[in-house]
PDB file of C-alpha atoms and ligand atoms in Angstrom:
ATOM      1  CA  UNK A   1       4.587  14.172  25.627  1.00 54.00           C
ATOM      2  CA  UNK A   2       2.528  13.154  22.269  1.00 70.00           C
ATOM      3  CA  UNK A   3       4.503  11.117  19.701  1.00 88.00           C
ATOM      4  CA  UNK A   4       5.036  12.917  16.640  1.00 94.00           C
ATOM      5  CA  UNK A   5       3.037  11.048  14.073  1.00 97.00           C
ATOM      6  CA  UNK A   6       4.680   8.951  11.178  1.00 98.00           C
ATOM      7  CA  UNK A   7       2.675  10.892   8.613  1.00 98.00           C
ATOM      8  CA  UNK A   8       0.560  14.040   9.144  1.00 98.00           C
ATOM      9  CA  UNK A   9      -1.439  14.943   5.990  1.00 97.00           C
ATOM     10  CA  UNK A  10      -2.921  18.583   6.721  1.00 97.00           C
ATOM     11  CA  UNK A  11      -5.671  19.461   4.470  1.00 96.00           C
ATOM     12  CA  UNK A  12      -4.654  17.503   1.602  1.00 97.00           C
ATOM     13  CA  UNK A  13      -6.815  17.901  -1.759  1.00 97.00           C
ATOM     14  CA  UNK A  14      -6.823  16.631  -5.145  1.00 97.00           C
ATOM     15  CA  UNK A  15      -8.217  18.030  -8.334  1.00 96.00           C
ATOM     16  CA  UNK A  16      -8.960  16.364 -11.364  1.00 94.00           C
ATOM     17  CA  UNK A  17      -6.276  18.228 -13.648  1.00 89.00           C
ATOM     18  CA  UNK A  18      -8.725  18.607 -16.880  1.00 92.00           C
ATOM     19  CA  UNK A  19     -12.141  19.302 -15.452  1.00 93.00           C
ATOM     20  CA  UNK A  20     -10.883  20.762 -12.109  1.00 90.00           C
ATOM     21  CA  UNK A  21     -13.465  18.763 -10.417  1.00 94.00           C
ATOM     22  CA  UNK A  22     -12.546  17.804  -6.531  1.00 96.00           C
ATOM     23  CA  UNK A  23     -11.286  14.166  -6.281  1.00 97.00           C
ATOM     24  CA  UNK A  24     -10.315  14.611  -2.546  1.00 97.00           C
ATOM     25  CA  UNK A  25     -11.562  17.359  -0.568  1.00 97.00           C
ATOM     26  CA  UNK A  26      -9.332  18.935   1.889  1.00 96.00           C
ATOM     27  CA  UNK A  27      -8.590  15.873   4.426  1.00 95.00           C
ATOM     28  CA  UNK A  28      -6.582  16.044   7.634  1.00 95.00           C
ATOM     29  CA  UNK A  29      -5.313  12.905   8.356  1.00 95.00           C
ATOM     30  CA  UNK A  30      -2.754  11.276  11.107  1.00 96.00           C
ATOM     31  CA  UNK A  31      -1.009   8.394  10.836  1.00 97.00           C
ATOM     32  CA  UNK A  32       0.876   7.242  13.919  1.00 97.00           C
ATOM     33  CA  UNK A  33       3.194   4.483  15.017  1.00 96.00           C
ATOM     34  CA  UNK A  34       1.080   1.312  15.685  1.00 96.00           C
ATOM     35  CA  UNK A  35      -1.929   2.375  13.905  1.00 96.00           C
ATOM     36  CA  UNK A  36      -3.767  -0.187  11.651  1.00 97.00           C
ATOM     37  CA  UNK A  37      -6.187   1.663   9.358  1.00 97.00           C
ATOM     38  CA  UNK A  38      -8.895   0.370   6.870  1.00 97.00           C
ATOM     39  CA  UNK A  39     -10.974   1.841   4.244  1.00 97.00           C
ATOM     40  CA  UNK A  40     -13.821   1.184   3.084  1.00 96.00           C
ATOM     41  CA  UNK A  41     -16.436   3.242   0.796  1.00 95.00           C
ATOM     42  CA  UNK A  42     -18.041   2.952  -2.891  1.00 96.00           C
ATOM     43  CA  UNK A  43     -16.118   2.487  -5.886  1.00 95.00           C
ATOM     44  CA  UNK A  44     -14.650   5.727  -7.528  1.00 96.00           C
ATOM     45  CA  UNK A  45     -15.243   7.547  -4.246  1.00 96.00           C
ATOM     46  CA  UNK A  46     -11.562   8.341  -4.216  1.00 97.00           C
ATOM     47  CA  UNK A  47      -9.792   5.886  -1.931  1.00 97.00           C
ATOM     48  CA  UNK A  48      -7.353   4.869  -4.458  1.00 97.00           C
ATOM     49  CA  UNK A  49      -6.727   8.869  -5.080  1.00 97.00           C
ATOM     50  CA  UNK A  50      -6.347   9.217  -1.142  1.00 97.00           C
ATOM     51  CA  UNK A  51      -3.879   6.463  -0.984  1.00 98.00           C
ATOM     52  CA  UNK A  52      -1.700   7.605  -4.143  1.00 97.00           C
ATOM     53  CA  UNK A  53      -1.808  11.334  -2.793  1.00 97.00           C
ATOM     54  CA  UNK A  54      -0.639  10.104   0.858  1.00 97.00           C
ATOM     55  CA  UNK A  55       2.001   8.189  -0.961  1.00 97.00           C
ATOM     56  CA  UNK A  56       3.047  11.292  -2.925  1.00 97.00           C
ATOM     57  CA  UNK A  57       2.672   9.395  -6.152  1.00 95.00           C
ATOM     58  CA  UNK A  58       0.382  11.937  -7.303  1.00 91.00           C
ATOM     59  CA  UNK A  59       1.060  15.584  -6.678  1.00 89.00           C
ATOM     60  CA  UNK A  60      -0.766  17.568  -4.114  1.00 94.00           C
ATOM     61  CA  UNK A  61      -3.201  20.171  -5.226  1.00 95.00           C
ATOM     62  CA  UNK A  62      -3.417  22.057  -1.793  1.00 96.00           C
ATOM     63  CA  UNK A  63      -2.351  20.950   1.874  1.00 96.00           C
ATOM     64  CA  UNK A  64       0.954  19.304   2.761  1.00 96.00           C
ATOM     65  CA  UNK A  65       2.128  16.175   4.137  1.00 97.00           C
ATOM     66  CA  UNK A  66       4.697  16.119   7.631  1.00 98.00           C
ATOM     67  CA  UNK A  67       7.080  13.237   7.561  1.00 98.00           C
ATOM     68  CA  UNK A  68       7.873  12.883  11.448  1.00 97.00           C
ATOM     69  CA  UNK A  69       6.772  16.444  12.005  1.00 97.00           C
ATOM     70  CA  UNK A  70       8.967  18.207   8.910  1.00 97.00           C
ATOM     71  CA  UNK A  71       7.424  18.852   5.339  1.00 96.00           C
ATOM     72  CA  UNK A  72       8.523  16.405   2.543  1.00 95.00           C
ATOM     73  CA  UNK A  73      11.051  18.736   0.491  1.00 92.00           C
ATOM     74  CA  UNK A  74      11.204  17.467  -3.058  1.00 91.00           C
ATOM     75  CA  UNK A  75      14.476  16.067  -2.612  1.00 92.00           C
ATOM     76  CA  UNK A  76      13.262  14.054   0.390  1.00 94.00           C
ATOM     77  CA  UNK A  77      10.241  12.318  -1.868  1.00 95.00           C
ATOM     78  CA  UNK A  78      12.440   9.237  -2.618  1.00 93.00           C
ATOM     79  CA  UNK A  79      13.159   8.604   0.450  1.00 93.00           C
ATOM     80  CA  UNK A  80       9.356   9.340   1.852  1.00 96.00           C
ATOM     81  CA  UNK A  81       8.082   6.800  -1.258  1.00 95.00           C
ATOM     82  CA  UNK A  82      10.585   4.345   0.180  1.00 94.00           C
ATOM     83  CA  UNK A  83       9.185   4.262   3.555  1.00 97.00           C
ATOM     84  CA  UNK A  84       5.549   5.096   2.948  1.00 98.00           C
ATOM     85  CA  UNK A  85       4.833   2.345   0.085  1.00 97.00           C
ATOM     86  CA  UNK A  86       1.876   1.827  -1.687  1.00 97.00           C
ATOM     87  CA  UNK A  87       0.802  -1.676  -2.922  1.00 97.00           C
ATOM     88  CA  UNK A  88      -1.402  -1.617  -5.922  1.00 96.00           C
ATOM     89  CA  UNK A  89      -4.483  -3.936  -6.631  1.00 94.00           C
ATOM     90  CA  UNK A  90      -2.526  -5.233  -9.899  1.00 93.00           C
ATOM     91  CA  UNK A  91       0.712  -5.444  -9.220  1.00 94.00           C
ATOM     92  CA  UNK A  92       3.547  -4.436 -11.833  1.00 94.00           C
ATOM     93  CA  UNK A  93       5.412  -7.231 -12.516  1.00 96.00           C
ATOM     94  CA  UNK A  94       8.678  -7.056 -14.856  1.00 96.00           C
ATOM     95  CA  UNK A  95       9.367  -9.700 -17.236  1.00 96.00           C
ATOM     96  CA  UNK A  96      12.072 -11.995 -15.708  1.00 97.00           C
ATOM     97  CA  UNK A  97      12.173 -14.152 -12.450  1.00 98.00           C
ATOM     98  CA  UNK A  98      10.681 -13.442  -9.164  1.00 98.00           C
ATOM     99  CA  UNK A  99      14.081 -13.015  -8.027  1.00 98.00           C
ATOM    100  CA  UNK A 100      14.642 -10.555 -11.408  1.00 98.00           C
ATOM    101  CA  UNK A 101      11.789  -8.527  -9.767  1.00 98.00           C
ATOM    102  CA  UNK A 102      12.845  -8.476  -6.235  1.00 98.00           C
ATOM    103  CA  UNK A 103      16.369  -7.403  -7.152  1.00 97.00           C
ATOM    104  CA  UNK A 104      15.135  -4.551  -9.191  1.00 96.00           C
ATOM    105  CA  UNK A 105      14.498  -1.714  -6.692  1.00 95.00           C
ATOM    106  CA  UNK A 106      18.410  -2.139  -5.534  1.00 95.00           C
ATOM    107  CA  UNK A 107      19.195  -1.011  -8.970  1.00 93.00           C
ATOM    108  CA  UNK A 108      17.622   2.416  -8.463  1.00 92.00           C
ATOM    109  CA  UNK A 109      19.579   5.348  -7.127  1.00 87.00           C
ATOM    110  CA  UNK A 110      17.092   5.587  -3.823  1.00 86.00           C
ATOM    111  CA  UNK A 111      18.361   2.095  -2.856  1.00 90.00           C
ATOM    112  CA  UNK A 112      21.650   2.277  -3.052  1.00 88.00           C
ATOM    113  CA  UNK A 113      22.829   2.122   0.668  1.00 91.00           C
ATOM    114  CA  UNK A 114      21.332  -1.534   0.582  1.00 93.00           C
ATOM    115  CA  UNK A 115      21.629  -4.875  -1.300  1.00 95.00           C
ATOM    116  CA  UNK A 116      19.640  -7.437  -2.351  1.00 96.00           C
ATOM    117  CA  UNK A 117      19.864 -10.378   0.449  1.00 96.00           C
ATOM    118  CA  UNK A 118      18.531 -13.818  -1.372  1.00 96.00           C
ATOM    119  CA  UNK A 119      18.185 -15.657   2.207  1.00 96.00           C
ATOM    120  CA  UNK A 120      15.959 -12.895   3.370  1.00 96.00           C
ATOM    121  CA  UNK A 121      13.731 -13.117   0.053  1.00 96.00           C
ATOM    122  CA  UNK A 122      13.538 -16.613   0.182  1.00 96.00           C
ATOM    123  CA  UNK A 123      12.422 -16.245   3.836  1.00 96.00           C
ATOM    124  CA  UNK A 124       9.756 -13.995   3.218  1.00 97.00           C
ATOM    125  CA  UNK A 125       8.752 -16.603   0.550  1.00 97.00           C
ATOM    126  CA  UNK A 126       8.559 -19.112   2.712  1.00 97.00           C
ATOM    127  CA  UNK A 127       6.290 -16.908   5.285  1.00 95.00           C
ATOM    128  CA  UNK A 128       3.819 -16.928   2.299  1.00 96.00           C
ATOM    129  CA  UNK A 129       3.906 -20.858   1.839  1.00 95.00           C
ATOM    130  CA  UNK A 130       6.231 -20.732  -1.271  1.00 95.00           C
ATOM    131  CA  UNK A 131       9.014 -23.260  -1.351  1.00 92.00           C
ATOM    132  CA  UNK A 132      12.501 -22.200  -2.416  1.00 83.00           C
ATOM    133  CA  UNK A 133      11.908 -22.486  -6.361  1.00 94.00           C
ATOM    134  CA  UNK A 134       9.724 -19.835  -5.813  1.00 97.00           C
ATOM    135  CA  UNK A 135      12.329 -17.207  -6.599  1.00 98.00           C
ATOM    136  CA  UNK A 136      13.371 -18.940 -10.180  1.00 98.00           C
ATOM    137  CA  UNK A 137      10.029 -18.889 -11.005  1.00 98.00           C
ATOM    138  CA  UNK A 138       9.271 -16.833 -14.349  1.00 97.00           C
ATOM    139  CA  UNK A 139       7.078 -13.837 -14.195  1.00 97.00           C
ATOM    140  CA  UNK A 140       4.631 -15.671 -16.858  1.00 96.00           C
ATOM    141  CA  UNK A 141       4.327 -18.773 -14.617  1.00 96.00           C
ATOM    142  CA  UNK A 142       2.985 -16.636 -11.614  1.00 96.00           C
ATOM    143  CA  UNK A 143      -0.881 -16.485 -10.383  1.00 96.00           C
ATOM    144  CA  UNK A 144      -2.528 -13.314  -9.563  1.00 96.00           C
ATOM    145  CA  UNK A 145      -1.879 -14.381  -6.147  1.00 96.00           C
ATOM    146  CA  UNK A 146       1.907 -15.064  -6.585  1.00 97.00           C
ATOM    147  CA  UNK A 147       2.370 -11.940  -8.308  1.00 97.00           C
ATOM    148  CA  UNK A 148       0.841  -9.742  -5.599  1.00 97.00           C
ATOM    149  CA  UNK A 149       2.966 -12.077  -3.311  1.00 98.00           C
ATOM    150  CA  UNK A 150       6.378 -10.949  -5.519  1.00 98.00           C
ATOM    151  CA  UNK A 151       5.203  -7.446  -5.214  1.00 98.00           C
ATOM    152  CA  UNK A 152       4.724  -7.413  -1.575  1.00 98.00           C
ATOM    153  CA  UNK A 153       7.913  -8.860  -0.888  1.00 98.00           C
ATOM    154  CA  UNK A 154       9.749  -6.599  -3.258  1.00 97.00           C
ATOM    155  CA  UNK A 155       8.205  -3.793  -0.921  1.00 97.00           C
ATOM    156  CA  UNK A 156       9.047  -5.726   2.493  1.00 97.00           C
ATOM    157  CA  UNK A 157      12.336  -6.386   1.597  1.00 97.00           C
ATOM    158  CA  UNK A 158      13.084  -2.740   2.077  1.00 96.00           C
ATOM    159  CA  UNK A 159      11.629  -2.525   5.261  1.00 96.00           C
ATOM    160  CA  UNK A 160       9.088   0.231   4.872  1.00 97.00           C
ATOM    161  CA  UNK A 161       7.504   2.012   7.858  1.00 98.00           C
ATOM    162  CA  UNK A 162       3.684   2.451   6.461  1.00 98.00           C
ATOM    163  CA  UNK A 163       2.359   0.067   3.862  1.00 98.00           C
ATOM    164  CA  UNK A 164      -0.677   1.790   1.871  1.00 98.00           C
ATOM    165  CA  UNK A 165      -2.567  -1.453   0.625  1.00 98.00           C
ATOM    166  CA  UNK A 166      -4.986  -0.632  -2.346  1.00 98.00           C
ATOM    167  CA  UNK A 167      -7.179  -3.352  -2.326  1.00 97.00           C
ATOM    168  CA  UNK A 168      -4.337  -5.992  -2.586  1.00 97.00           C
ATOM    169  CA  UNK A 169      -6.329  -9.130  -2.583  1.00 97.00           C
ATOM    170  CA  UNK A 170      -9.440  -7.936  -4.372  1.00 95.00           C
ATOM    171  CA  UNK A 171      -8.955 -10.350  -7.394  1.00 90.00           C
ATOM    172  CA  UNK A 172      -7.082 -13.199  -5.358  1.00 95.00           C
ATOM    173  CA  UNK A 173      -8.003 -16.555  -4.256  1.00 95.00           C
ATOM    174  CA  UNK A 174      -8.383 -17.264  -0.605  1.00 96.00           C
ATOM    175  CA  UNK A 175      -5.070 -18.863  -0.011  1.00 96.00           C
ATOM    176  CA  UNK A 176      -3.147 -16.121  -1.544  1.00 96.00           C
ATOM    177  CA  UNK A 177      -5.115 -13.477   0.284  1.00 97.00           C
ATOM    178  CA  UNK A 178      -4.152 -15.181   3.703  1.00 97.00           C
ATOM    179  CA  UNK A 179      -0.514 -15.292   2.212  1.00 97.00           C
ATOM    180  CA  UNK A 180      -0.713 -11.553   1.750  1.00 97.00           C
ATOM    181  CA  UNK A 181      -2.541 -10.733   4.961  1.00 97.00           C
ATOM    182  CA  UNK A 182      -0.004 -12.975   6.865  1.00 97.00           C
ATOM    183  CA  UNK A 183       3.098 -11.184   5.459  1.00 98.00           C
ATOM    184  CA  UNK A 184       1.860  -7.991   6.538  1.00 98.00           C
ATOM    185  CA  UNK A 185       0.782  -9.361   9.864  1.00 97.00           C
ATOM    186  CA  UNK A 186       4.613 -10.277   9.992  1.00 97.00           C
ATOM    187  CA  UNK A 187       6.086  -7.021   8.678  1.00 97.00           C
ATOM    188  CA  UNK A 188       3.950  -5.308  11.515  1.00 96.00           C
ATOM    189  CA  UNK A 189       4.701  -7.271  14.146  1.00 95.00           C
ATOM    190  CA  UNK A 190       8.581  -7.123  13.437  1.00 94.00           C
ATOM    191  CA  UNK A 191       8.132  -3.114  14.148  1.00 90.00           C
ATOM    192  CA  UNK A 192       4.749  -2.404  15.684  1.00 80.00           C
ATOM    193  CA  UNK A 193       6.140   0.452  17.907  1.00 90.00           C
ATOM    194  CA  UNK A 194       7.304   2.052  14.469  1.00 95.00           C
ATOM    195  CA  UNK A 195       5.183   1.013  11.659  1.00 97.00           C
ATOM    196  CA  UNK A 196       1.723   1.722  10.519  1.00 97.00           C
ATOM    197  CA  UNK A 197      -0.601   0.174   7.995  1.00 98.00           C
ATOM    198  CA  UNK A 198      -3.837   1.403   6.025  1.00 98.00           C
ATOM    199  CA  UNK A 199      -5.678  -1.393   3.974  1.00 98.00           C
ATOM    200  CA  UNK A 200      -8.540  -0.310   1.662  1.00 98.00           C
ATOM    201  CA  UNK A 201     -10.816  -3.263   1.035  1.00 96.00           C
ATOM    202  CA  UNK A 202     -14.364  -4.112   0.137  1.00 93.00           C
ATOM    203  CA  UNK A 203     -14.265  -7.198   2.476  1.00 93.00           C
ATOM    204  CA  UNK A 204     -15.408  -6.272   5.645  1.00 93.00           C
ATOM    205  CA  UNK A 205     -14.490  -9.051   7.658  1.00 95.00           C
ATOM    206  CA  UNK A 206     -10.654  -8.789   5.879  1.00 96.00           C
ATOM    207  CA  UNK A 207     -11.142  -5.126   7.216  1.00 95.00           C
ATOM    208  CA  UNK A 208     -11.908  -6.140  10.833  1.00 94.00           C
ATOM    209  CA  UNK A 209      -9.066  -8.744  10.450  1.00 95.00           C
ATOM    210  CA  UNK A 210      -6.363  -6.012   9.427  1.00 96.00           C
ATOM    211  CA  UNK A 211      -7.478  -2.821  11.142  1.00 96.00           C
ATOM    212  CA  UNK A 212      -8.167  -1.276  14.395  1.00 94.00           C
ATOM    213  CA  UNK A 213      -9.541   1.673  13.156  1.00 94.00           C
ATOM    214  CA  UNK A 214     -12.001   2.176  10.300  1.00 95.00           C
ATOM    215  CA  UNK A 215     -12.515   5.279   7.907  1.00 96.00           C
ATOM    216  CA  UNK A 216     -14.904   5.590   4.902  1.00 96.00           C
ATOM    217  CA  UNK A 217     -14.903   7.525   2.014  1.00 96.00           C
ATOM    218  CA  UNK A 218     -17.527   9.123   0.003  1.00 96.00           C
ATOM    219  CA  UNK A 219     -17.571  11.441  -2.796  1.00 96.00           C
ATOM    220  CA  UNK A 220     -13.646  12.236  -1.584  1.00 97.00           C
ATOM    221  CA  UNK A 221     -14.731  13.088   1.809  1.00 96.00           C
ATOM    222  CA  UNK A 222     -13.052  10.555   4.390  1.00 96.00           C
ATOM    223  CA  UNK A 223     -14.716  10.365   7.815  1.00 94.00           C
ATOM    224  CA  UNK A 224     -14.226   7.797  10.962  1.00 86.00           C
ATOM    225  CA  UNK A 225     -16.416   4.936  10.805  1.00 72.00           C
ATOM    226  CA  UNK A 226     -18.888   4.528  13.573  1.00 57.00           C
ATOM    227  CA  UNK A 227     -19.647   0.944  14.596  1.00 51.00           C
ATOM    228  CA  UNK A 228     -23.223   1.179  13.058  1.00 48.00           C
ATOM    229  CA  UNK A 229     -22.122   2.146   9.650  1.00 50.00           C
ATOM    230  CA  UNK A 230     -19.587  -0.952  10.041  1.00 49.00           C
ATOM    231  CA  UNK A 231     -22.628  -2.939   9.430  1.00 48.00           C
ATOM    232  CA  UNK A 232     -23.533  -1.483   5.706  1.00 51.00           C
ATOM    233  CA  UNK A 233     -23.105  -3.643   3.043  1.00 48.00           C
ATOM    234  CA  UNK A 234     -19.846  -4.422   1.152  1.00 51.00           C
ATOM    235  CA  UNK A 235     -19.277  -2.976  -2.513  1.00 55.00           C
ATOM    236  CA  UNK A 236     -18.168  -4.538  -5.341  1.00 58.00           C
ATOM    237  CA  UNK A 237     -14.265  -4.451  -5.785  1.00 63.00           C
ATOM    238  CA  UNK A 238     -12.714  -1.543  -7.562  1.00 64.00           C
ATOM    239  CA  UNK A 239     -11.291  -2.335 -10.765  1.00 58.00           C
ATOM    240  CA  UNK A 240      -8.418  -0.282 -11.711  1.00 54.00           C
ATOM    241  CA  UNK A 241      -7.694  -0.201 -15.090  1.00 47.00           C
ATOM    242  CA  UNK A 242     -11.244  -1.697 -16.459  1.00 38.00           C
ATOM    243  CA  UNK A 243     -10.320  -5.285 -16.651  1.00 39.00           C
ATOM    244  CA  UNK A 244     -10.724  -7.700 -13.672  1.00 38.00           C
ATOM    245  CA  UNK A 245      -7.820  -9.799 -13.146  1.00 37.00           C
ATOM    246  CA  UNK A 246      -8.657 -13.170 -11.960  1.00 35.00           C
ATOM    247  CA  UNK A 247      -6.445 -15.390 -10.130  1.00 34.00           C
ATOM    248  CA  UNK A 248      -5.876 -18.801 -11.526  1.00 32.00           C
TER     249      UNK A 248
HETATM  250  N1  LIG B   1      -5.585  11.082 -12.203  1.00 88.97           N
HETATM  251  C1  LIG B   1      -6.605  11.388 -12.174  1.00 88.97           C
HETATM  252  N2  LIG B   1      -7.327  12.213 -13.093  1.00 88.97           N
HETATM  253  C2  LIG B   1      -8.706  12.450 -13.102  1.00 88.97           C
HETATM  254  N3  LIG B   1      -9.488  11.471 -12.396  1.00 88.97           N
HETATM  255  C3  LIG B   1      -9.070  10.810 -11.503  1.00 88.97           C
HETATM  256  C4  LIG B   1      -7.638  10.537 -11.576  1.00 88.97           C
HETATM  257  N4  LIG B   1      -7.751   9.416 -10.645  1.00 88.97           N
HETATM  258  C5  LIG B   1      -8.997   8.919 -10.326  1.00 88.97           C
HETATM  259  N5  LIG B   1      -9.798   9.875 -10.811  1.00 88.97           N
HETATM  260  C6  LIG B   1     -11.391   9.822 -10.508  1.00 88.97           C
HETATM  261  O1  LIG B   1     -11.348  10.119  -9.287  1.00 88.97           O
HETATM  262  C7  LIG B   1     -12.601   9.346  -8.574  1.00 88.97           C
HETATM  263  C8  LIG B   1     -12.123   8.581  -7.610  1.00 88.97           C
HETATM  264  O2  LIG B   1     -11.314   7.816  -8.231  1.00 88.97           O
HETATM  265  P1  LIG B   1     -10.437   6.250  -6.977  1.00 88.97           P
HETATM  266  O3  LIG B   1      -9.977   7.048  -6.234  1.00 88.97           O
HETATM  267  O4  LIG B   1      -9.967   5.611  -8.202  1.00 88.97           O
HETATM  268  O5  LIG B   1     -11.876   5.380  -6.508  1.00 88.97           O
HETATM  269  P2  LIG B   1     -11.666   4.354  -5.496  1.00 88.97           P
HETATM  270  O6  LIG B   1     -10.217   3.645  -5.441  1.00 88.97           O
HETATM  271  O7  LIG B   1     -12.484   4.673  -4.142  1.00 88.97           O
HETATM  272  O8  LIG B   1     -12.474   3.141  -6.258  1.00 88.97           O
HETATM  273  C9  LIG B   1     -12.944   8.448 -10.048  1.00 88.97           C
HETATM  274  O9  LIG B   1     -14.298   8.994 -10.272  1.00 88.97           O
HETATM  275  C10 LIG B   1     -11.758   8.552 -10.961  1.00 88.97           C
HETATM  276  O10 LIG B   1     -12.416   8.425 -12.095  1.00 88.97           O
HETATM  277 MG1  LIG B   2      -9.604   1.841  -5.844  1.00 88.97          MG
END
């Protein structure tokens, strides 16, 4: 018996709403438990569009997404997004402390069945090499790396099935990059037979470290990467809102 994939995207596509230009060509993509996928490709090729579409953050213009074999109905989207979580390059950190940020999801309807666990949050912070005072740090005191660590813990504490990581370390220092990778590896190991990750990176060494399967995106077309093409030169990191954030 073949296991049912976690996510089965069937001919999903996206168009530019204004000009009708194809951003993502009809794409079949299957993500199964245990998969660790990396995506590389030039800036502007549609990697973020693809991840955001898979996360059902942007509307589908064609195709459908099956989650555990069933089409995702409108009413199921919040539960789907909770389990198939998208991590942006530039995290949205709210004003307040790290703890305020970590508590925030639990104020939302989609998470009313769970509650904030401070000890667990602190243990994630410790995994990322941060001391017990980290939760009290104010948003304005966080380095770029600490902001991303906060954003990742905010998602990990909700035990998602899938992480869609969109260049999460592109503008971070090496120490924060390793902390992020460590958190993702620990999350994956804790539920390897039920979890899967997809990591967009311009750093080929990182793509190698964080995945067992490589895909490339070119002009909205996704393809499996061959060993030969994997040797191509890396591209510059994407810049998702026009200004490059630098780690302090
Ligand atoms: N919501 C949108 N509406 C219109 N065009 C978009 C939208 N999002 C992205 N694009 C365009 O789609 C193309 C692919 O963008 P993106 O997925 O961000 O590329 P990548 O992540 O590979 O650098 C770019 O030309 C970008 O300008
Ligand atoms: Mg991008």
